[in-house]
PDB file of C-alpha atoms and ligand atoms in Angstrom:
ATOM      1  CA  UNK A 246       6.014  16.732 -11.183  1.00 31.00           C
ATOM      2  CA  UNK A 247       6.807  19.674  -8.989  1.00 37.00           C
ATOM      3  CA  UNK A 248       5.579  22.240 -12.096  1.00 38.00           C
ATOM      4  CA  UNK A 249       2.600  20.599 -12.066  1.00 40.00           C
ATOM      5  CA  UNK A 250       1.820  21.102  -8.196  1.00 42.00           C
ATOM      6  CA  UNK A 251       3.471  24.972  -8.703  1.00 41.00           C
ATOM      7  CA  UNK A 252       0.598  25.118 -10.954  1.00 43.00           C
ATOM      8  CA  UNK A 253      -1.892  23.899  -8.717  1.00 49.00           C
ATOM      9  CA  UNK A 254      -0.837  26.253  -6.401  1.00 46.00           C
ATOM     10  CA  UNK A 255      -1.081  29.805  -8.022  1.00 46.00           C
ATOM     11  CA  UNK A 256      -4.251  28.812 -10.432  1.00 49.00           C
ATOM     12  CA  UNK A 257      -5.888  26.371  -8.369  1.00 52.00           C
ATOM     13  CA  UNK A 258      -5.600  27.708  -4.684  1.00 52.00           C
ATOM     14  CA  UNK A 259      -6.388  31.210  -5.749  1.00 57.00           C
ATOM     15  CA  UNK A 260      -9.663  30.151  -6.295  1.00 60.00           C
ATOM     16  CA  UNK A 261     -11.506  29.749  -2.926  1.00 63.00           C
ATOM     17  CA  UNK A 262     -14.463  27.769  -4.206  1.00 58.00           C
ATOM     18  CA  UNK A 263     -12.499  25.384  -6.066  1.00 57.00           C
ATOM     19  CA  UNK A 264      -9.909  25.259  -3.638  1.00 62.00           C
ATOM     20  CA  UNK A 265     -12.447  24.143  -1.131  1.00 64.00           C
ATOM     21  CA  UNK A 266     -13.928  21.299  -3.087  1.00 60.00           C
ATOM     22  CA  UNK A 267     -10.724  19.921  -4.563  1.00 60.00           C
ATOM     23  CA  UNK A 268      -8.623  20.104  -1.585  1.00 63.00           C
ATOM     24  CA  UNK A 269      -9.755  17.183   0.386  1.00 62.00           C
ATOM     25  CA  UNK A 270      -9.589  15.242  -2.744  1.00 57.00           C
ATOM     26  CA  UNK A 271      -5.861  15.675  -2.878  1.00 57.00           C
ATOM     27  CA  UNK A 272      -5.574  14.908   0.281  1.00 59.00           C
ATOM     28  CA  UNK A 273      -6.813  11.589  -0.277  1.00 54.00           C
ATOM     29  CA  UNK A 274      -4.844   8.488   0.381  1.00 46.00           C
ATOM     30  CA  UNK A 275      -5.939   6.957  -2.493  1.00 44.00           C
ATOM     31  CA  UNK A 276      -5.948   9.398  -5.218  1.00 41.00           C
ATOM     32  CA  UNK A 277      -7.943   8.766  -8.177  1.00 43.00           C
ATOM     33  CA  UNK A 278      -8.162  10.720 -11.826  1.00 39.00           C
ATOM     34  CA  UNK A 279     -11.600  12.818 -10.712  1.00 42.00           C
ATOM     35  CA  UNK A 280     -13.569  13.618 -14.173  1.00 41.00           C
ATOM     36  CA  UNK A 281     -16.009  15.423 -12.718  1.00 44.00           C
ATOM     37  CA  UNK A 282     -18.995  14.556 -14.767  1.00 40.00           C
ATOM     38  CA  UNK A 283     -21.014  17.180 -12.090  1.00 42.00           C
ATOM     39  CA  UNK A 284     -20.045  20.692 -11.033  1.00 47.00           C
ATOM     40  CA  UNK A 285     -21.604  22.645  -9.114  1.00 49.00           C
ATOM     41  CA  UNK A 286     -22.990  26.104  -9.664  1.00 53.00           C
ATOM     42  CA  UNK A 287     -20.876  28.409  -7.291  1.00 53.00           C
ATOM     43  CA  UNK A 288     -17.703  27.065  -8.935  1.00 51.00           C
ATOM     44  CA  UNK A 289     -18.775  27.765 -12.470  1.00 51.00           C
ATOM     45  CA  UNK A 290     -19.815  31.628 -11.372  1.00 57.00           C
ATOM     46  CA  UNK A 291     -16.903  32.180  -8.983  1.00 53.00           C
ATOM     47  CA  UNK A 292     -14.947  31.048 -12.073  1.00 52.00           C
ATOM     48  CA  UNK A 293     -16.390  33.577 -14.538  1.00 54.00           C
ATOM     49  CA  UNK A 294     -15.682  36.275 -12.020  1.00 52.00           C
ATOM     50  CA  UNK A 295     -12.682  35.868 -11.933  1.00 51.00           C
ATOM     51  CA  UNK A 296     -10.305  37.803 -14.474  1.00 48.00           C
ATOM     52  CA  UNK A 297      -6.772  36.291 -15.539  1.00 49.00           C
ATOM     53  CA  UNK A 298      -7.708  32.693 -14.201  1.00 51.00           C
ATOM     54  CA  UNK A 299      -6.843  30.061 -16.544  1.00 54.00           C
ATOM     55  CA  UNK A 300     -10.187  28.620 -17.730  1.00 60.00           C
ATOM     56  CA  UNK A 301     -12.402  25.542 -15.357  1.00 60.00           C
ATOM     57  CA  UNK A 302     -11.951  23.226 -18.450  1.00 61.00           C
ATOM     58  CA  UNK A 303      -7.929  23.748 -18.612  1.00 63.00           C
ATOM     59  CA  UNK A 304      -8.134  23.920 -14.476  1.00 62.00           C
ATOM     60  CA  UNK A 305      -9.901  20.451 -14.204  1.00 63.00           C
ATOM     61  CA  UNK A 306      -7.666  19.194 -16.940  1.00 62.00           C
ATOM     62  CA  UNK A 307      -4.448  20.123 -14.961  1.00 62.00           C
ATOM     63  CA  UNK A 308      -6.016  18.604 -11.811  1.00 62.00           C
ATOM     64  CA  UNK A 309      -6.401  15.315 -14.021  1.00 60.00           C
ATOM     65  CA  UNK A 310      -2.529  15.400 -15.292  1.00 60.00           C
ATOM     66  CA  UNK A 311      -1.468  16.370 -11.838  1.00 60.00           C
ATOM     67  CA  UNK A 312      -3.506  12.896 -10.502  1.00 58.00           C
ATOM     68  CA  UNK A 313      -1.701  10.989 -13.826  1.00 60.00           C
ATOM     69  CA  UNK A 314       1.484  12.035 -12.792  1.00 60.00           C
ATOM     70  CA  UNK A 315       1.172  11.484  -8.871  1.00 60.00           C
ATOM     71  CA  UNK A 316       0.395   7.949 -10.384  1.00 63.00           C
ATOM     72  CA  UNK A 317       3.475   7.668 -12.593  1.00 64.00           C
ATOM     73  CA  UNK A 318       5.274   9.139 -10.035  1.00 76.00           C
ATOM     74  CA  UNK A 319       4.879   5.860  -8.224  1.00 86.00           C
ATOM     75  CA  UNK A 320       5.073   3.712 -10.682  1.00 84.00           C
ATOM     76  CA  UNK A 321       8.513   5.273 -11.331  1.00 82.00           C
ATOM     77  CA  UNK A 322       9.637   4.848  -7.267  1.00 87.00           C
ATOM     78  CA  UNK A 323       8.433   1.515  -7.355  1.00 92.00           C
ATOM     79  CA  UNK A 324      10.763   0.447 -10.533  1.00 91.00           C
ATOM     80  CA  UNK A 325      13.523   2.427  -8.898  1.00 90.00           C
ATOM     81  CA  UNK A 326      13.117   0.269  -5.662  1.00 94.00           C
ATOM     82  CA  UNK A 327      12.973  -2.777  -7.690  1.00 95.00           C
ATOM     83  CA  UNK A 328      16.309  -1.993  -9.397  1.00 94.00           C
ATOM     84  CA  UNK A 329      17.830  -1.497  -5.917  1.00 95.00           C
ATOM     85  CA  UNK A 330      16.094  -4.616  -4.361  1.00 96.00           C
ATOM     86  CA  UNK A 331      17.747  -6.328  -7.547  1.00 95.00           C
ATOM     87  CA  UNK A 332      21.271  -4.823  -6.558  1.00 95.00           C
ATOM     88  CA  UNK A 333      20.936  -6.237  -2.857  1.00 96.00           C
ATOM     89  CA  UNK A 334      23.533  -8.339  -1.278  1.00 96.00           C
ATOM     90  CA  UNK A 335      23.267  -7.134   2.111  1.00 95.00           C
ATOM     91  CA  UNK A 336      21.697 -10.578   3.859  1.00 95.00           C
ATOM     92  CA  UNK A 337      23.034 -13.837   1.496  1.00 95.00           C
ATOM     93  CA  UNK A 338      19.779 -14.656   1.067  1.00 96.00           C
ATOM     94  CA  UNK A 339      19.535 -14.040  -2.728  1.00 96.00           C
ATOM     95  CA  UNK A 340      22.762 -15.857  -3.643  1.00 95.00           C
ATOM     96  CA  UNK A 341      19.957 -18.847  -2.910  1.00 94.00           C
ATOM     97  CA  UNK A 342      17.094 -17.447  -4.561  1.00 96.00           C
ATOM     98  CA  UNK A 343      16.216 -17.658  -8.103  1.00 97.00           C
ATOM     99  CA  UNK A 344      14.067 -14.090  -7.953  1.00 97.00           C
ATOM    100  CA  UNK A 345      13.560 -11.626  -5.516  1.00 97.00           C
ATOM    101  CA  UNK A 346      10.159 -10.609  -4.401  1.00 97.00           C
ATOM    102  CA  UNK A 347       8.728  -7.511  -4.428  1.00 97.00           C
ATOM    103  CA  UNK A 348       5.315  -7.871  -4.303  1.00 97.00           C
ATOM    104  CA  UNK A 349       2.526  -6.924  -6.633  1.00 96.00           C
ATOM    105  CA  UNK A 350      -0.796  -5.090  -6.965  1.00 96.00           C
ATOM    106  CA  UNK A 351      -2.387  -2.223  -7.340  1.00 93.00           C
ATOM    107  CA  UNK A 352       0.236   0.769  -6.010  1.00 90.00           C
ATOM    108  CA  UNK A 353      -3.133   2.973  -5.480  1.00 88.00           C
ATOM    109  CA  UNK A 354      -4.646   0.171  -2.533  1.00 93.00           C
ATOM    110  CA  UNK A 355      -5.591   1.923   0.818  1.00 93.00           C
ATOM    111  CA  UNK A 356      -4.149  -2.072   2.128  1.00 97.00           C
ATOM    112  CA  UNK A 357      -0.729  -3.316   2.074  1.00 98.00           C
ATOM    113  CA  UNK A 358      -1.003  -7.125   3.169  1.00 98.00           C
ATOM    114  CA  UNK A 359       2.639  -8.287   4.060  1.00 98.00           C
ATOM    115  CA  UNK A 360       3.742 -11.944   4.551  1.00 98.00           C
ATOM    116  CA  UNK A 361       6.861 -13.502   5.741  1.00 98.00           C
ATOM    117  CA  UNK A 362       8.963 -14.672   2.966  1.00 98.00           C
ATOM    118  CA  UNK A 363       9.000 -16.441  -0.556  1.00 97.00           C
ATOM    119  CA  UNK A 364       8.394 -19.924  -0.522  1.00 97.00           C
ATOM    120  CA  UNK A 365       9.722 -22.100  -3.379  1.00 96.00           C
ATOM    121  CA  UNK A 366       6.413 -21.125  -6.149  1.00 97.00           C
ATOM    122  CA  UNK A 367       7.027 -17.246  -5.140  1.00 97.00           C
ATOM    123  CA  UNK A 368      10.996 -18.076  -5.765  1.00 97.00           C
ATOM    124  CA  UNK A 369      10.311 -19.423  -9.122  1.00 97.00           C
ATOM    125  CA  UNK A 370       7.530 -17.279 -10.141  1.00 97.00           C
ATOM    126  CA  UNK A 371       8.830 -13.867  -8.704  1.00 97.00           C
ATOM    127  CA  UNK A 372       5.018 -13.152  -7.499  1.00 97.00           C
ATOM    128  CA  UNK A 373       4.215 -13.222  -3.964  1.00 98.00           C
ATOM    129  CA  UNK A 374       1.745 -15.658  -2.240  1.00 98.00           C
ATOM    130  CA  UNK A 375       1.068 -18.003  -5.502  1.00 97.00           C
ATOM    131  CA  UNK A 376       1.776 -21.479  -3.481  1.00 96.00           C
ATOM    132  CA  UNK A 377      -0.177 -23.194  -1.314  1.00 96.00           C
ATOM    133  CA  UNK A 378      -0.795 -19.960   1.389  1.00 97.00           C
ATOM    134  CA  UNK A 379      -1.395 -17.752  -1.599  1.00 97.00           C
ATOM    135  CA  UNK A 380      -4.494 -19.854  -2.570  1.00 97.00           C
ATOM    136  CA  UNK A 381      -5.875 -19.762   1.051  1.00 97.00           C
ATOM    137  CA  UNK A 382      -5.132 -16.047   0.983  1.00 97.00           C
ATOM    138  CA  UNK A 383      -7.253 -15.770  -3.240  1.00 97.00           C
ATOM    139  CA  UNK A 384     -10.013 -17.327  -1.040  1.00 97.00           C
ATOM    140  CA  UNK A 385     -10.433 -15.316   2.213  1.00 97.00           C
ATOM    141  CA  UNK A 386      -9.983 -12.255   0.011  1.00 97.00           C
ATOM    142  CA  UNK A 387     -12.341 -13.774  -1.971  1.00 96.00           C
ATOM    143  CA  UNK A 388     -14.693 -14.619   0.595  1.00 96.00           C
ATOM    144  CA  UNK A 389     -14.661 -11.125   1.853  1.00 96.00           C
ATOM    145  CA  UNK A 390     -15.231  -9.365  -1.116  1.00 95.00           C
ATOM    146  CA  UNK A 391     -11.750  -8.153  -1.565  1.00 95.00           C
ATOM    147  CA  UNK A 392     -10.469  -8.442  -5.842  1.00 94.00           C
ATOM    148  CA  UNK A 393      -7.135  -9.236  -4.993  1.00 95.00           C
ATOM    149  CA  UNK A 394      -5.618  -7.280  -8.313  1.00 94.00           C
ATOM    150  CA  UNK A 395      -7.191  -4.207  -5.849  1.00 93.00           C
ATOM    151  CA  UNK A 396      -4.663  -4.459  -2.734  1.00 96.00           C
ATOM    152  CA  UNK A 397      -0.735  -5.054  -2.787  1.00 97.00           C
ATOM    153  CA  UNK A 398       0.526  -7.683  -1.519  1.00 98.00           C
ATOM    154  CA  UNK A 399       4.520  -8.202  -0.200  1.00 98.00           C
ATOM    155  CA  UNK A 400       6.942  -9.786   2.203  1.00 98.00           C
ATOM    156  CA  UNK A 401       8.996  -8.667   5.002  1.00 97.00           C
ATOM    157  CA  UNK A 402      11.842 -10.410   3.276  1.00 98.00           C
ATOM    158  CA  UNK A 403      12.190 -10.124  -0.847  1.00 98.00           C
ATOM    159  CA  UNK A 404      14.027 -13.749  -1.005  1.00 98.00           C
ATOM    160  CA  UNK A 405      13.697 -16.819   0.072  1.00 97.00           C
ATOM    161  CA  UNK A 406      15.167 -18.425   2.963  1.00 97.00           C
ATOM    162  CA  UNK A 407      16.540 -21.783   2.244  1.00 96.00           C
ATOM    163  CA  UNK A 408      14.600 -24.758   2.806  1.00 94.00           C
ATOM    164  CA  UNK A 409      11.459 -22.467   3.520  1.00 92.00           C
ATOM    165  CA  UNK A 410      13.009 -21.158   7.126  1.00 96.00           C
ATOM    166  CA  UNK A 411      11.671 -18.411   8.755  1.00 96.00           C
ATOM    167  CA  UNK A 412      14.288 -15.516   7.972  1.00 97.00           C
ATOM    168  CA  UNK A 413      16.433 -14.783  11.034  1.00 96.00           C
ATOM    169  CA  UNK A 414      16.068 -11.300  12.283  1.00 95.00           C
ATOM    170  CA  UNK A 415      19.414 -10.147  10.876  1.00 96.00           C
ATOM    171  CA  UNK A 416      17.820 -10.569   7.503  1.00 97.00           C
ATOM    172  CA  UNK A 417      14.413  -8.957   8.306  1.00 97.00           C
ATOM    173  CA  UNK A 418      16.866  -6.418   9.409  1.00 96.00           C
ATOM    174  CA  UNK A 419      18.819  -6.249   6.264  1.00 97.00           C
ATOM    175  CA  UNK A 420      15.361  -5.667   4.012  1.00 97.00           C
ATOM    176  CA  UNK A 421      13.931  -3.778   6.266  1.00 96.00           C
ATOM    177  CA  UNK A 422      14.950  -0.005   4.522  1.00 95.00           C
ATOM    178  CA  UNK A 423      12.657  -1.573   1.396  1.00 96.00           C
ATOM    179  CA  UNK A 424       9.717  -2.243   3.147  1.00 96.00           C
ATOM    180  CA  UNK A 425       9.430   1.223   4.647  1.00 95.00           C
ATOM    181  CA  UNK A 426      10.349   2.704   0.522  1.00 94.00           C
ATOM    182  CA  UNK A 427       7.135   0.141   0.221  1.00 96.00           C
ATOM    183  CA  UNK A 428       5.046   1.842   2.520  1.00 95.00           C
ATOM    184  CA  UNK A 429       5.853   5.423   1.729  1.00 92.00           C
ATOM    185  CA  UNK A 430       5.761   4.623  -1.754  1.00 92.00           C
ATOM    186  CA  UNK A 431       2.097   2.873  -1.575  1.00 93.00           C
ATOM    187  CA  UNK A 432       1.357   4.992   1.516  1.00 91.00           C
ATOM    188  CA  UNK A 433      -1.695   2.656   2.242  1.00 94.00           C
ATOM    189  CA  UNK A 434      -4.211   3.429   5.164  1.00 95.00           C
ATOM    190  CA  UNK A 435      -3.898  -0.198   6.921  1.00 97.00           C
ATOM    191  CA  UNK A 436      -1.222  -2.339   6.601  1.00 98.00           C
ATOM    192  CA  UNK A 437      -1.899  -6.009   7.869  1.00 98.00           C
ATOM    193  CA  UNK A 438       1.287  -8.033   8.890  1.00 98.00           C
ATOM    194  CA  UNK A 439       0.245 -11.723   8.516  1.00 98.00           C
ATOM    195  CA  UNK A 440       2.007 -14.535  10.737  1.00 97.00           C
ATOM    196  CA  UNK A 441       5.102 -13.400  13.559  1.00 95.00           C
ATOM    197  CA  UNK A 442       7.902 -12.315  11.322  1.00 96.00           C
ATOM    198  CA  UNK A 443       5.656  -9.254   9.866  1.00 97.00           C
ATOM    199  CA  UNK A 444       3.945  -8.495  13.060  1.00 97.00           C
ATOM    200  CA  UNK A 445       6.922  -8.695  15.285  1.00 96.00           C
ATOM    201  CA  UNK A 446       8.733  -6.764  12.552  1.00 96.00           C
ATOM    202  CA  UNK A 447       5.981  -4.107  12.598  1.00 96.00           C
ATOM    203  CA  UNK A 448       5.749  -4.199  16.430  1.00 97.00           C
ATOM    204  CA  UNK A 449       9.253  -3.333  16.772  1.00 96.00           C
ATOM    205  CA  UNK A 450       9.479  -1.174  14.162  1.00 95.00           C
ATOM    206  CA  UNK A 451       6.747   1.390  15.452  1.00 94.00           C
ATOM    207  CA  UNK A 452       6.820   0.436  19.100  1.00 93.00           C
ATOM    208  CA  UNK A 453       3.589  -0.795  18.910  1.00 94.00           C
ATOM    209  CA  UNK A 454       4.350  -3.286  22.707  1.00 90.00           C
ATOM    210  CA  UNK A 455       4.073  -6.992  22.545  1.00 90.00           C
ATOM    211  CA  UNK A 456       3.306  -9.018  18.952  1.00 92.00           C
ATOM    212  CA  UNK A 457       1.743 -11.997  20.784  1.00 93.00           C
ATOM    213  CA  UNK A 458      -0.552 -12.985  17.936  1.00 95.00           C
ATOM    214  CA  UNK A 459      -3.402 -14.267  19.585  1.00 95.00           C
ATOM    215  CA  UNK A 460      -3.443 -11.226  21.577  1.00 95.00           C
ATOM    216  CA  UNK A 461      -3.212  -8.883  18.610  1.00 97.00           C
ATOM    217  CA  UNK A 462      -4.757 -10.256  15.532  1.00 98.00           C
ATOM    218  CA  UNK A 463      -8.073  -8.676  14.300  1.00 97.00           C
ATOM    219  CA  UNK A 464      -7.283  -5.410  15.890  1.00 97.00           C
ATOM    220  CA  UNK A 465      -6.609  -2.288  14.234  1.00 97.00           C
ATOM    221  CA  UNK A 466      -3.702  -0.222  16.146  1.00 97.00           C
ATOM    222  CA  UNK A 467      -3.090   3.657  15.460  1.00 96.00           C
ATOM    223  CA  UNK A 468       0.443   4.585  13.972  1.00 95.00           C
ATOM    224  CA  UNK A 469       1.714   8.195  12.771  1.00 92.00           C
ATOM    225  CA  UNK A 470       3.445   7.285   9.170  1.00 89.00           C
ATOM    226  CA  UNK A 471       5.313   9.890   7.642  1.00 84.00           C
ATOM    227  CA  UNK A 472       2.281  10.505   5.110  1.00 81.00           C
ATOM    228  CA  UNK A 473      -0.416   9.671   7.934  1.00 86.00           C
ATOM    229  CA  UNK A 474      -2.015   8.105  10.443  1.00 90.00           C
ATOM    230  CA  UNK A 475      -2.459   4.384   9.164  1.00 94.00           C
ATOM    231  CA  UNK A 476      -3.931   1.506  11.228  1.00 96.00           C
ATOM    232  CA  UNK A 477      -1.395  -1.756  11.678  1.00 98.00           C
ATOM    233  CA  UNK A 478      -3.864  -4.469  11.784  1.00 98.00           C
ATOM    234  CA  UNK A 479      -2.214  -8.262  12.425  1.00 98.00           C
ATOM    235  CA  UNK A 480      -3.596 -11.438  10.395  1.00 98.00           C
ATOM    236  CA  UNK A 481      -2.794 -15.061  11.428  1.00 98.00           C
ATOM    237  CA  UNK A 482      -0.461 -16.020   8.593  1.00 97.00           C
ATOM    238  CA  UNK A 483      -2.742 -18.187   5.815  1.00 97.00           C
ATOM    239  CA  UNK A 484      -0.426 -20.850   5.735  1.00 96.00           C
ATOM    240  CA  UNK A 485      -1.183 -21.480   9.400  1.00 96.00           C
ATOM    241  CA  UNK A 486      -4.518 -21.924   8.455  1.00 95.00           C
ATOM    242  CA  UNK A 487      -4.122 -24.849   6.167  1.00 95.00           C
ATOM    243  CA  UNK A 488      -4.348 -27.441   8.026  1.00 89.00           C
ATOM    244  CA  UNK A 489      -6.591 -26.095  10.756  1.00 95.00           C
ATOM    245  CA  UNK A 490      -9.762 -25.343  10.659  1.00 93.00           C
ATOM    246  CA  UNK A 491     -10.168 -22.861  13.759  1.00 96.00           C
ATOM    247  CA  UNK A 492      -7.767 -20.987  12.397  1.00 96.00           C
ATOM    248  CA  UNK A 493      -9.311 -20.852   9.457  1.00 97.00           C
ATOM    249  CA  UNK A 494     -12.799 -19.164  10.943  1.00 97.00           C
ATOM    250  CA  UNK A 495     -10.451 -16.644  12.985  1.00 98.00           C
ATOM    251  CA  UNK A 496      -9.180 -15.700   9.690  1.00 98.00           C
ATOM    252  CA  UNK A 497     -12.252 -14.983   7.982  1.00 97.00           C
ATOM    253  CA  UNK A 498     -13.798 -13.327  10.999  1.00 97.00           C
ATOM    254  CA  UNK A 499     -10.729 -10.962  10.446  1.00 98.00           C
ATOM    255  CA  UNK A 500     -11.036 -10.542   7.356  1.00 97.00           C
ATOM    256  CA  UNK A 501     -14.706  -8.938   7.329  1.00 96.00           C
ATOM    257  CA  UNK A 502     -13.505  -6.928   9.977  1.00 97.00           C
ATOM    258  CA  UNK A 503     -10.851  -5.818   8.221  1.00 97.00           C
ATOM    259  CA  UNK A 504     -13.347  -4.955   5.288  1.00 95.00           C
ATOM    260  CA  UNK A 505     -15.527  -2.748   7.722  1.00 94.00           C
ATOM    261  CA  UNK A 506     -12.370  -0.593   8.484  1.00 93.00           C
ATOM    262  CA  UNK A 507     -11.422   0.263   4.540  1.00 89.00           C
TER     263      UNK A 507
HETATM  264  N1  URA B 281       4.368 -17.194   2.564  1.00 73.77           N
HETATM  265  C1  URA B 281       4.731 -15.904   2.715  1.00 73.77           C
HETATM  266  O1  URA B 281       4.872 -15.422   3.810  1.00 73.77           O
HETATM  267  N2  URA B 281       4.891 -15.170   1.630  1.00 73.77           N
HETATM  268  C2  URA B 281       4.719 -15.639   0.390  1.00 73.77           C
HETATM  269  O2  URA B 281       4.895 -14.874  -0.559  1.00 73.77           O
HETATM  270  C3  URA B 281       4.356 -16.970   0.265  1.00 73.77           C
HETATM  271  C4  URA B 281       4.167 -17.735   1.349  1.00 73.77           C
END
């Protein structure tokens, strides 16, 4: 990878016009391949100007290899955590669990939505959320215009506690090292902890005060991540919804807020 941003930085950054226009573009949190079907006057002149450059057509071509890369690049952390996640012993939990849970979606999502723990369909599967709580969660993302392929969705804890128990904070603990890999691998721009054993986790973790739920969910806090600032913003866990139909409204009032801050 690292030629590739060399690159960037002698033919790319020597040019002052591009440099302007694709520099905030990199700096996105959510890079995408650009193709730019438009470009704009100044940067085709400055461009002829200037002797010894490599040509636009080569320079917008390395700026779409550097974006495949940067992609591959986490696709290839994310397998490397997996294989480590798959070496784990630390907790116990897994000499339980049929699979261990890493989570899924798109590794690109500006929203990392973390749950508690597998339940006994996200055990056998090896997906999160595809039970009961993971249908209630297809239908508030659905219901706020959220394609759930489009966001990544985890746990706090990759296996599941036996008979469905919340995981004890020793094994939070444990798994904790792979959810922060998560974050900086995904680096998304809100992460929403859903239920008390993500939001205390996250609470404690960035010293974010007290992770009374009712107190905090639907509110975006400010935290400084190592690639950002990112807002934390708690969820009532979907399961807790099920049976309750207050809950229920809270969530999908949260929800749409949560849309308005993407
Ligand atoms: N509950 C969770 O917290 N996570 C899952 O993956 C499923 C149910």
């Amino acid at each position: 990878m690292y030629w590739v941003e060399m690159l960037f930085q002698t033919e790319f950054f020597s040019n002052p016009v591009l440099n302007k226009i694709l520099k905030p573009i990199l700096s996105q949190r959510t890079p995408r391949i650009h193709h730019f079907p438009e470009l704009s006057d100044d940067v085709i002149a400055h461009n002829k100007k200037v002797p010894g450059t490599v040509g636009l057509k080569t320079q917008l071509e390395l700026f779409r290899i550097f974006y495949l890369v940067k992609g591959l690049d986490k696709a290839s952390r994310f397998a490397e955590l997996v294989k480590d996640v798959d070496n784990c012993h630390d907790c116990g939990l897994c000499e339980g669990a049929k699979n261990r849970v890493n989570g899924e979606g798109d590794m690109d999502s500006r929203v990392v939505f973390l749950g508690e723990a597998p339940g006994r369909r996200e055990d056998d599967s090896g997906r999160p959320f595809v039970g009961s709580a993971g249908k209630l969660l297809d239908n508030l993302l659905a219901g706020a215009g959220i394609n759930r392929a489009r966001i990544f969705i985890s746990n706090v804890v990759r296996c599941r506690p036996p008979g469905n128990r919340r995981p004890k904070r020793s094994e939070v603990e444990a798994c904790s090292h792979f959810i922060e890999r998560l974050l900086e691998i995904i680096a998304p721009y809100v992460i929403t902890p859903m239920g008390n054993s993500a939001i205390k986790f996250l609470f404690e973790r960035y010293g974010l005060g007290e992770a009374v739920i009712g107190d905090v969910h639907g509110k975006p806090i400010k935290v400084e991540m190592p690639w950002g600032r990112v807002l934390v913003f708690p969820l009532y866990h979907p399961a807790a919804a099920i049976y309750n139909r207050k809950l229920l409204e809270v969530l999908e009032a949260d929800m749409k807020t949560l849309v308005a801050l993407l």
